[in-house]
Amino acid sequence: MKKYKNNQSLLMLCAHSLFVLLVLLTTLLYGSSRMATYLRQEAYQLFPSHIWIEETLCQNDDFEDVIQFLQMIPQDNEYIYVYDNEAGTRAIYYNDSTVMNTQYADMDELLLPVLNSLLKLIDLGNVYNAYIDQQIDIQLAEIENSTLIEIGHKIETDDFSGEIYAYRNVTKSLLEEFKNTLGQCFVIFALSCSFIILNYKLMRNAYYTPLEKMTEHYLKMSRFHLEPFTYDKQIIPEVQKTVNAVNKTMLDLQEGLKESKSFLDEMVHEIKNPAHNIKNEIELIDDILPDADEEIKTRLQSVMNETTNITSLLSSIKIIYDMNYLGASPPDSWLNPIEKIQSIYEEYKVKHPDRQFHFKYHINPNIQIWIDPGSIELMIRNLLDNAIKYSKDGSIIFIGIREHKEVNRVLIDVINSDSSIEYNNLGKIFGKYYRTNRAKAQTDGIGIGLWLVHSIAEIYQANIHVQSSTNTTGFVFSTKHYKDVTQETNETDNKAISS
């Protein structure tokens, strides 16, 4: 069964299904009402015969003449039953056209039990007999597969004591009416259902389908390359207004993103130029002062590294912005994590002598992972800066690279001692602008460092998670996109030789 994309569409389906159920119930009520009317008509046709019997009994003293006359009273499918208490005899009077029990076959035989069950639910009420001044109930009787209407009562006179009943076999006539009524009910139900289904399809095609198509259209679009949604089929004006409003909003958003991209490109360019000039000037000073002491040389190199870091970080931020906000694809960049991370490790080891840095790897040196240089540098620096901020002097900061062959992943660990994160904060620390109360009290910042790390992981289809104990906190970056460049080279060489 098709799954509907919103609750409104499902609600519409339920409403139309309810309409179908109401139509079915109304049709059943109509059919039962029609059959009740037909049955009452048959009962009222028996009533004149009953009155004729009563009139005969009241006007004739000689019951023997009455018995002979009773043979003339039954009409069509009627018959009269007489029970004489004194003689203990029973007699049935009917005419030549009376059928006591009819045999049915085929469809009639299938419908007969349904008809008899329906007739039992109908109350025929009573009739007033003026000759005896009382109400007499009209009853239904069933003999084998036939339904009979019964009107009768006990009689106590000087000439006769017993019971006289008039019967009318209505099964055959009512069965024909029942089939006609079923046909009418089927036509009414079919026409009503057709109208409901047509209404459902029209509403769905004119209301829900355009909205679903618009949703699918914009989900397929990137956040930067948006195209207005168009729908050529029939659509109601209110939905068209909604589509127009969404199109206008998306186009305005696209223009805003373009302007922000232009601003970011210009800002990155304006910052990179001074940073590049500063680096050139420092290199010139370094050349001019060849005999400067080692401390000055070290400080100049540190400034050069910082300017390089600034340009690298700006490039990484721009890449993240393009991919996370503008829907661009990540670059097809593969690098050796050992070489890239080791240089950062050496730099931090010199810059922060108050921390104990350790770097180890258990990985094939020829393995490369899918990530661009700026992004991995931004990620490692943020994780190291975070470890330094929330640790004490003398704390151990460990950086490790390992290959988890069982799950085919390369893992990068950044672990620091003398710090911990509360359990209820572990799921929040990667949120944008989120900082714990302890972090706000200890350090400055706006809380986007770990969010950037998480964004990088998502862009390159990797995972980043945190583990924390009483005095240790560790971040693990896990990627499944890695390759052994040595094997690739050998495969290429073998193919070249074989050809």
mmCIF file of C-alpha atoms in Angstrom, residues 101-374:
data_model
loop_
_atom_site.group_PDB
_atom_site.id
_atom_site.type_symbol
_atom_site.label_atom_id
_atom_site.label_comp_id
_atom_site.label_asym_id
_atom_site.label_seq_id
_atom_site.Cartn_x
_atom_site.Cartn_y
_atom_site.Cartn_z
ATOM 1 C CA ASN A 101 -44.506 -24.257 -0.557
ATOM 2 C CA THR A 102 -42.416 -23.102 -3.507
ATOM 3 C CA GLN A 103 -39.142 -24.694 -4.556
ATOM 4 C CA TYR A 104 -36.308 -22.323 -5.458
ATOM 5 C CA ALA A 105 -33.034 -22.797 -7.280
ATOM 6 C CA ASP A 106 -29.875 -20.966 -8.395
ATOM 7 C CA MET A 107 -29.731 -17.317 -7.304
ATOM 8 C CA ASP A 108 -33.157 -17.435 -5.653
ATOM 9 C CA GLU A 109 -32.001 -20.236 -3.386
ATOM 10 C CA LEU A 110 -28.971 -18.164 -2.311
ATOM 11 C CA LEU A 111 -30.982 -15.014 -1.650
ATOM 12 C CA LEU A 112 -33.836 -16.734 0.207
ATOM 13 C CA PRO A 113 -32.049 -17.095 3.612
ATOM 14 C CA VAL A 114 -31.016 -13.424 3.445
ATOM 15 C CA LEU A 115 -34.594 -12.369 2.675
ATOM 16 C CA ASN A 116 -36.080 -14.489 5.466
ATOM 17 C CA SER A 117 -33.568 -13.070 7.967
ATOM 18 C CA LEU A 118 -34.472 -9.548 6.877
ATOM 19 C CA LEU A 119 -38.229 -10.176 7.133
ATOM 20 C CA LYS A 120 -37.858 -11.381 10.719
ATOM 21 C CA LEU A 121 -36.528 -7.951 11.681
ATOM 22 C CA ILE A 122 -39.625 -6.133 10.379
ATOM 23 C CA ASP A 123 -42.415 -5.299 12.801
ATOM 24 C CA LEU A 124 -45.819 -5.272 11.036
ATOM 25 C CA GLY A 125 -47.707 -3.849 13.989
ATOM 26 C CA ASN A 126 -51.442 -4.678 14.361
ATOM 27 C CA VAL A 127 -54.870 -4.082 12.823
ATOM 28 C CA TYR A 128 -58.187 -3.164 14.436
ATOM 29 C CA ASN A 129 -61.005 -5.695 14.177
ATOM 30 C CA ALA A 130 -64.323 -3.845 14.561
ATOM 31 C CA TYR A 131 -66.402 -7.048 14.892
ATOM 32 C CA ILE A 132 -64.660 -8.127 18.085
ATOM 33 C CA ASP A 133 -63.495 -4.632 19.099
ATOM 34 C CA GLN A 134 -59.801 -5.374 19.608
ATOM 35 C CA GLN A 135 -56.369 -4.955 18.052
ATOM 36 C CA ILE A 136 -55.038 -8.059 16.321
ATOM 37 C CA ASP A 137 -51.270 -8.465 15.730
ATOM 38 C CA ILE A 138 -50.018 -9.288 12.278
ATOM 39 C CA GLN A 139 -47.458 -12.068 12.665
ATOM 40 C CA LEU A 140 -44.920 -13.765 10.414
ATOM 41 C CA ALA A 141 -44.690 -17.524 10.203
ATOM 42 C CA GLU A 142 -42.121 -19.664 8.413
ATOM 43 C CA ILE A 143 -42.823 -23.032 6.864
ATOM 44 C CA GLU A 144 -39.732 -24.689 5.435
ATOM 45 C CA ASN A 145 -38.362 -22.030 3.083
ATOM 46 C CA SER A 146 -41.487 -19.872 2.804
ATOM 47 C CA THR A 147 -42.489 -16.833 4.852
ATOM 48 C CA LEU A 148 -46.186 -16.423 5.664
ATOM 49 C CA ILE A 149 -48.190 -13.461 6.929
ATOM 50 C CA GLU A 150 -50.627 -14.541 9.642
ATOM 51 C CA ILE A 151 -53.759 -12.820 10.960
ATOM 52 C CA GLY A 152 -56.026 -14.777 13.313
ATOM 53 C CA HIS A 153 -57.495 -15.241 16.728
ATOM 54 C CA LYS A 154 -59.571 -17.533 18.864
ATOM 55 C CA ILE A 155 -63.357 -17.593 18.426
ATOM 56 C CA GLU A 156 -65.901 -18.482 21.084
ATOM 57 C CA THR A 157 -69.583 -18.500 19.890
ATOM 58 C CA ASP A 158 -72.632 -20.630 20.455
ATOM 59 C CA ASP A 159 -72.041 -22.436 17.167
ATOM 60 C CA PHE A 160 -68.215 -22.626 17.115
ATOM 61 C CA SER A 161 -65.281 -22.702 19.523
ATOM 62 C CA GLY A 162 -61.802 -22.756 18.126
ATOM 63 C CA GLU A 163 -59.217 -20.826 16.104
ATOM 64 C CA ILE A 164 -59.339 -19.357 12.610
ATOM 65 C CA TYR A 165 -56.193 -17.974 10.899
ATOM 66 C CA ALA A 166 -55.716 -16.385 7.488
ATOM 67 C CA TYR A 167 -52.293 -16.912 5.850
ATOM 68 C CA ARG A 168 -50.637 -15.331 2.847
ATOM 69 C CA ASN A 169 -47.487 -16.832 1.269
ATOM 70 C CA VAL A 170 -45.374 -13.756 0.331
ATOM 71 C CA THR A 171 -41.977 -15.344 -0.318
ATOM 72 C CA LYS A 172 -42.248 -15.560 -4.080
ATOM 73 C CA SER A 173 -43.506 -12.021 -4.630
ATOM 74 C CA LEU A 174 -41.148 -10.501 -2.066
ATOM 75 C CA LEU A 175 -38.203 -12.378 -3.552
ATOM 76 C CA GLU A 176 -38.762 -10.619 -6.854
ATOM 77 C CA GLU A 177 -39.014 -7.280 -5.081
ATOM 78 C CA PHE A 178 -35.918 -8.152 -3.060
ATOM 79 C CA LYS A 179 -33.914 -8.738 -6.225
ATOM 80 C CA ASN A 180 -35.176 -5.461 -7.677
ATOM 81 C CA THR A 181 -34.292 -3.641 -4.469
ATOM 82 C CA LEU A 182 -30.829 -5.202 -4.414
ATOM 83 C CA GLY A 183 -30.302 -4.012 -7.959
ATOM 84 C CA GLN A 184 -31.348 -0.501 -7.008
ATOM 85 C CA CYS A 185 -29.093 -0.551 -3.952
ATOM 86 C CA PHE A 186 -26.163 -1.723 -6.029
ATOM 87 C CA VAL A 187 -26.709 1.039 -8.577
ATOM 88 C CA ILE A 188 -27.024 3.669 -5.852
ATOM 89 C CA PHE A 189 -23.922 2.389 -4.058
ATOM 90 C CA ALA A 190 -21.902 2.123 -7.275
ATOM 91 C CA LEU A 191 -22.847 5.639 -8.399
ATOM 92 C CA SER A 192 -22.117 7.086 -4.946
ATOM 93 C CA CYS A 193 -18.759 5.299 -4.706
ATOM 94 C CA SER A 194 -17.870 6.434 -8.216
ATOM 95 C CA PHE A 195 -18.617 10.008 -7.238
ATOM 96 C CA ILE A 196 -16.566 9.687 -4.020
ATOM 97 C CA ILE A 197 -13.622 8.105 -5.868
ATOM 98 C CA LEU A 198 -13.814 10.767 -8.566
ATOM 99 C CA ASN A 199 -13.888 13.472 -5.917
ATOM 100 C CA TYR A 200 -10.918 11.855 -4.158
ATOM 101 C CA LYS A 201 -8.887 11.698 -7.352
ATOM 102 C CA LEU A 202 -9.756 15.278 -8.256
ATOM 103 C CA MET A 203 -8.767 16.533 -4.813
ATOM 104 C CA ARG A 204 -5.584 14.510 -4.844
ATOM 105 C CA ASN A 205 -4.584 15.551 -8.351
ATOM 106 C CA ALA A 206 -5.532 19.189 -7.857
ATOM 107 C CA TYR A 207 -4.373 19.635 -4.275
ATOM 108 C CA TYR A 208 -2.056 17.014 -2.783
ATOM 109 C CA THR A 209 -0.148 15.831 -5.869
ATOM 110 C CA PRO A 210 1.133 19.343 -6.783
ATOM 111 C CA LEU A 211 2.376 19.844 -3.218
ATOM 112 C CA GLU A 212 4.053 16.418 -3.169
ATOM 113 C CA LYS A 213 5.669 17.080 -6.554
ATOM 114 C CA MET A 214 6.908 20.443 -5.316
ATOM 115 C CA THR A 215 8.402 18.790 -2.226
ATOM 116 C CA GLU A 216 10.174 16.174 -4.364
ATOM 117 C CA HIS A 217 11.397 18.903 -6.721
ATOM 118 C CA TYR A 218 13.048 20.977 -4.002
ATOM 119 C CA LEU A 219 14.489 17.953 -2.194
ATOM 120 C CA LYS A 220 16.339 17.053 -5.384
ATOM 121 C CA MET A 221 17.730 20.573 -5.739
ATOM 122 C CA SER A 222 20.925 21.675 -4.033
ATOM 123 C CA ARG A 223 20.668 24.617 -1.711
ATOM 124 C CA PHE A 224 22.543 26.846 -4.126
ATOM 125 C CA HIS A 225 21.251 25.659 -7.488
ATOM 126 C CA LEU A 226 17.497 26.086 -7.130
ATOM 127 C CA GLU A 227 15.008 26.104 -9.970
ATOM 128 C CA PRO A 228 11.389 27.265 -9.634
ATOM 129 C CA PHE A 229 8.799 24.504 -9.497
ATOM 130 C CA THR A 230 6.271 24.339 -12.337
ATOM 131 C CA TYR A 231 3.164 22.170 -12.607
ATOM 132 C CA ASP A 232 1.399 21.957 -15.972
ATOM 133 C CA LYS A 233 -1.645 19.931 -14.915
ATOM 134 C CA GLN A 234 -4.862 21.134 -13.295
ATOM 135 C CA ILE A 235 -4.336 22.848 -9.957
ATOM 136 C CA ILE A 236 -6.659 24.774 -7.665
ATOM 137 C CA PRO A 237 -5.927 28.520 -7.197
ATOM 138 C CA GLU A 238 -5.074 28.239 -3.488
ATOM 139 C CA VAL A 239 -2.391 25.622 -4.185
ATOM 140 C CA GLN A 240 -1.045 27.692 -7.082
ATOM 141 C CA LYS A 241 -0.666 30.635 -4.690
ATOM 142 C CA THR A 242 1.251 28.387 -2.282
ATOM 143 C CA VAL A 243 3.541 27.165 -5.071
ATOM 144 C CA ASN A 244 4.186 30.754 -6.186
ATOM 145 C CA ALA A 245 4.986 31.820 -2.622
ATOM 146 C CA VAL A 246 7.434 28.929 -2.133
ATOM 147 C CA ASN A 247 9.101 29.632 -5.495
ATOM 148 C CA LYS A 248 9.544 33.295 -4.592
ATOM 149 C CA THR A 249 10.959 32.412 -1.169
ATOM 150 C CA MET A 250 13.420 29.928 -2.666
ATOM 151 C CA LEU A 251 14.581 32.405 -5.307
ATOM 152 C CA ASP A 252 15.058 35.083 -2.641
ATOM 153 C CA LEU A 253 17.037 32.568 -0.571
ATOM 154 C CA GLN A 254 19.164 31.743 -3.594
ATOM 155 C CA GLU A 255 19.949 35.399 -4.141
ATOM 156 C CA GLY A 256 20.854 35.773 -0.467
ATOM 157 C CA LEU A 257 23.198 32.780 -0.649
ATOM 158 C CA LYS A 258 24.857 34.177 -3.746
ATOM 159 C CA GLU A 259 25.430 37.488 -2.004
ATOM 160 C CA SER A 260 26.820 35.783 1.096
ATOM 161 C CA LYS A 261 29.108 33.646 -1.075
ATOM 162 C CA SER A 262 30.407 36.734 -2.848
ATOM 163 C CA PHE A 263 30.986 38.430 0.498
ATOM 164 C CA LEU A 264 32.839 35.393 1.884
ATOM 165 C CA ASP A 265 34.987 35.086 -1.249
ATOM 166 C CA GLU A 266 35.888 38.760 -1.003
ATOM 167 C CA MET A 267 36.603 38.529 2.735
ATOM 168 C CA VAL A 268 38.838 35.457 2.307
ATOM 169 C CA HIS A 269 40.704 37.206 -0.491
ATOM 170 C CA GLU A 270 41.180 40.388 1.557
ATOM 171 C CA ILE A 271 42.512 38.450 4.566
ATOM 172 C CA LYS A 272 44.739 36.115 2.555
ATOM 173 C CA ASN A 273 46.581 38.979 0.859
ATOM 174 C CA PRO A 274 47.803 40.611 4.113
ATOM 175 C CA ALA A 275 48.651 37.207 5.565
ATOM 176 C CA HIS A 276 50.653 36.354 2.448
ATOM 177 C CA ASN A 277 52.417 39.739 2.604
ATOM 178 C CA ILE A 278 53.248 39.216 6.273
ATOM 179 C CA LYS A 279 54.768 35.851 5.454
ATOM 180 C CA ASN A 280 56.867 37.372 2.668
ATOM 181 C CA GLU A 281 58.086 40.152 4.932
ATOM 182 C CA ILE A 282 59.073 37.706 7.645
ATOM 183 C CA GLU A 283 60.949 35.578 5.122
ATOM 184 C CA LEU A 284 62.766 38.739 4.009
ATOM 185 C CA ILE A 285 63.639 39.627 7.605
ATOM 186 C CA ASP A 286 64.861 36.092 8.159
ATOM 187 C CA ASP A 287 67.159 36.447 5.144
ATOM 188 C CA ILE A 288 68.387 39.855 6.290
ATOM 189 C CA LEU A 289 69.215 38.565 9.777
ATOM 190 C CA PRO A 290 71.187 35.412 9.097
ATOM 191 C CA ASP A 291 73.169 35.754 12.315
ATOM 192 C CA ALA A 292 70.163 36.363 14.594
ATOM 193 C CA ASP A 293 69.982 34.273 17.729
ATOM 194 C CA GLU A 294 68.013 31.045 17.785
ATOM 195 C CA GLU A 295 65.114 32.507 19.796
ATOM 196 C CA ILE A 296 64.428 35.192 17.181
ATOM 197 C CA LYS A 297 64.610 32.579 14.432
ATOM 198 C CA THR A 298 62.143 30.402 16.301
ATOM 199 C CA ARG A 299 59.733 33.270 16.840
ATOM 200 C CA LEU A 300 59.915 34.313 13.194
ATOM 201 C CA GLN A 301 59.199 30.749 12.118
ATOM 202 C CA SER A 302 56.268 30.621 14.516
ATOM 203 C CA VAL A 303 54.779 33.777 12.965
ATOM 204 C CA MET A 304 55.273 32.316 9.484
ATOM 205 C CA ASN A 305 53.489 29.130 10.564
ATOM 206 C CA GLU A 306 50.607 31.121 12.024
ATOM 207 C CA THR A 307 50.106 33.085 8.802
ATOM 208 C CA THR A 308 50.158 29.815 6.864
ATOM 209 C CA ASN A 309 47.597 28.444 9.281
ATOM 210 C CA ILE A 310 45.380 31.490 8.786
ATOM 211 C CA THR A 311 45.284 31.079 5.007
ATOM 212 C CA SER A 312 44.739 27.329 5.337
ATOM 213 C CA LEU A 313 41.914 27.767 7.830
ATOM 214 C CA LEU A 314 40.222 30.405 5.687
ATOM 215 C CA SER A 315 40.307 28.035 2.736
ATOM 216 C CA SER A 316 38.829 25.254 4.875
ATOM 217 C CA ILE A 317 36.049 27.481 6.180
ATOM 218 C CA LYS A 318 35.217 28.483 2.609
ATOM 219 C CA ILE A 319 35.097 24.805 1.552
ATOM 220 C CA ILE A 320 32.807 23.966 4.467
ATOM 221 C CA TYR A 321 30.559 26.899 3.640
ATOM 222 C CA ASP A 322 30.335 25.909 -0.024
ATOM 223 C CA MET A 323 29.533 22.298 0.817
ATOM 224 C CA ASN A 324 27.356 22.746 3.908
ATOM 225 C CA TYR A 325 25.358 25.770 2.784
ATOM 226 C CA LEU A 326 25.625 25.903 -0.968
ATOM 227 C CA GLY A 327 25.323 22.207 -1.735
ATOM 228 C CA ALA A 328 28.643 21.908 -3.527
ATOM 229 C CA SER A 329 30.442 18.561 -3.804
ATOM 230 C CA PRO A 330 33.560 17.942 -1.694
ATOM 231 C CA PRO A 331 36.849 17.956 -3.596
ATOM 232 C CA ASP A 332 38.270 14.634 -4.777
ATOM 233 C CA SER A 333 41.297 14.961 -2.525
ATOM 234 C CA TRP A 334 43.285 12.052 -1.054
ATOM 235 C CA LEU A 335 46.158 12.522 1.385
ATOM 236 C CA ASN A 336 48.438 10.633 3.730
ATOM 237 C CA PRO A 337 47.121 11.260 7.266
ATOM 238 C CA ILE A 338 50.450 10.412 8.896
ATOM 239 C CA GLU A 339 52.364 13.132 7.057
ATOM 240 C CA LYS A 340 49.676 15.769 7.550
ATOM 241 C CA ILE A 341 49.011 15.111 11.235
ATOM 242 C CA GLN A 342 52.672 14.649 12.187
ATOM 243 C CA SER A 343 53.562 18.159 11.038
ATOM 244 C CA ILE A 344 50.726 19.607 13.123
ATOM 245 C CA TYR A 345 51.838 17.479 16.078
ATOM 246 C CA GLU A 346 55.417 18.794 15.844
ATOM 247 C CA GLU A 347 54.150 22.378 15.735
ATOM 248 C CA TYR A 348 51.901 22.007 18.780
ATOM 249 C CA LYS A 349 54.607 20.184 20.686
ATOM 250 C CA VAL A 350 56.870 23.219 20.314
ATOM 251 C CA LYS A 351 54.130 25.818 20.919
ATOM 252 C CA HIS A 352 52.803 24.179 24.088
ATOM 253 C CA PRO A 353 55.709 22.824 26.122
ATOM 254 C CA ASP A 354 53.452 22.733 29.210
ATOM 255 C CA ARG A 355 51.600 19.725 27.714
ATOM 256 C CA GLN A 356 52.931 16.221 27.031
ATOM 257 C CA PHE A 357 52.163 15.412 23.383
ATOM 258 C CA HIS A 358 52.372 11.867 22.022
ATOM 259 C CA PHE A 359 51.804 10.750 18.456
ATOM 260 C CA LYS A 360 51.609 7.116 17.340
ATOM 261 C CA TYR A 361 50.177 5.271 14.388
ATOM 262 C CA HIS A 362 49.453 1.648 13.558
ATOM 263 C CA ILE A 363 48.652 1.914 9.892
ATOM 264 C CA ASN A 364 50.211 1.178 6.533
ATOM 265 C CA PRO A 365 52.262 4.299 5.617
ATOM 266 C CA ASN A 366 50.961 4.047 2.035
ATOM 267 C CA ILE A 367 47.284 4.429 3.011
ATOM 268 C CA GLN A 368 45.512 7.636 2.034
ATOM 269 C CA ILE A 369 42.134 8.915 3.216
ATOM 270 C CA TRP A 370 39.533 10.980 1.349
ATOM 271 C CA ILE A 371 39.696 14.533 2.729
ATOM 272 C CA ASP A 372 41.198 17.815 1.603
ATOM 273 C CA PRO A 373 44.293 19.202 3.393
ATOM 274 C CA GLY A 374 42.549 22.288 4.760
#
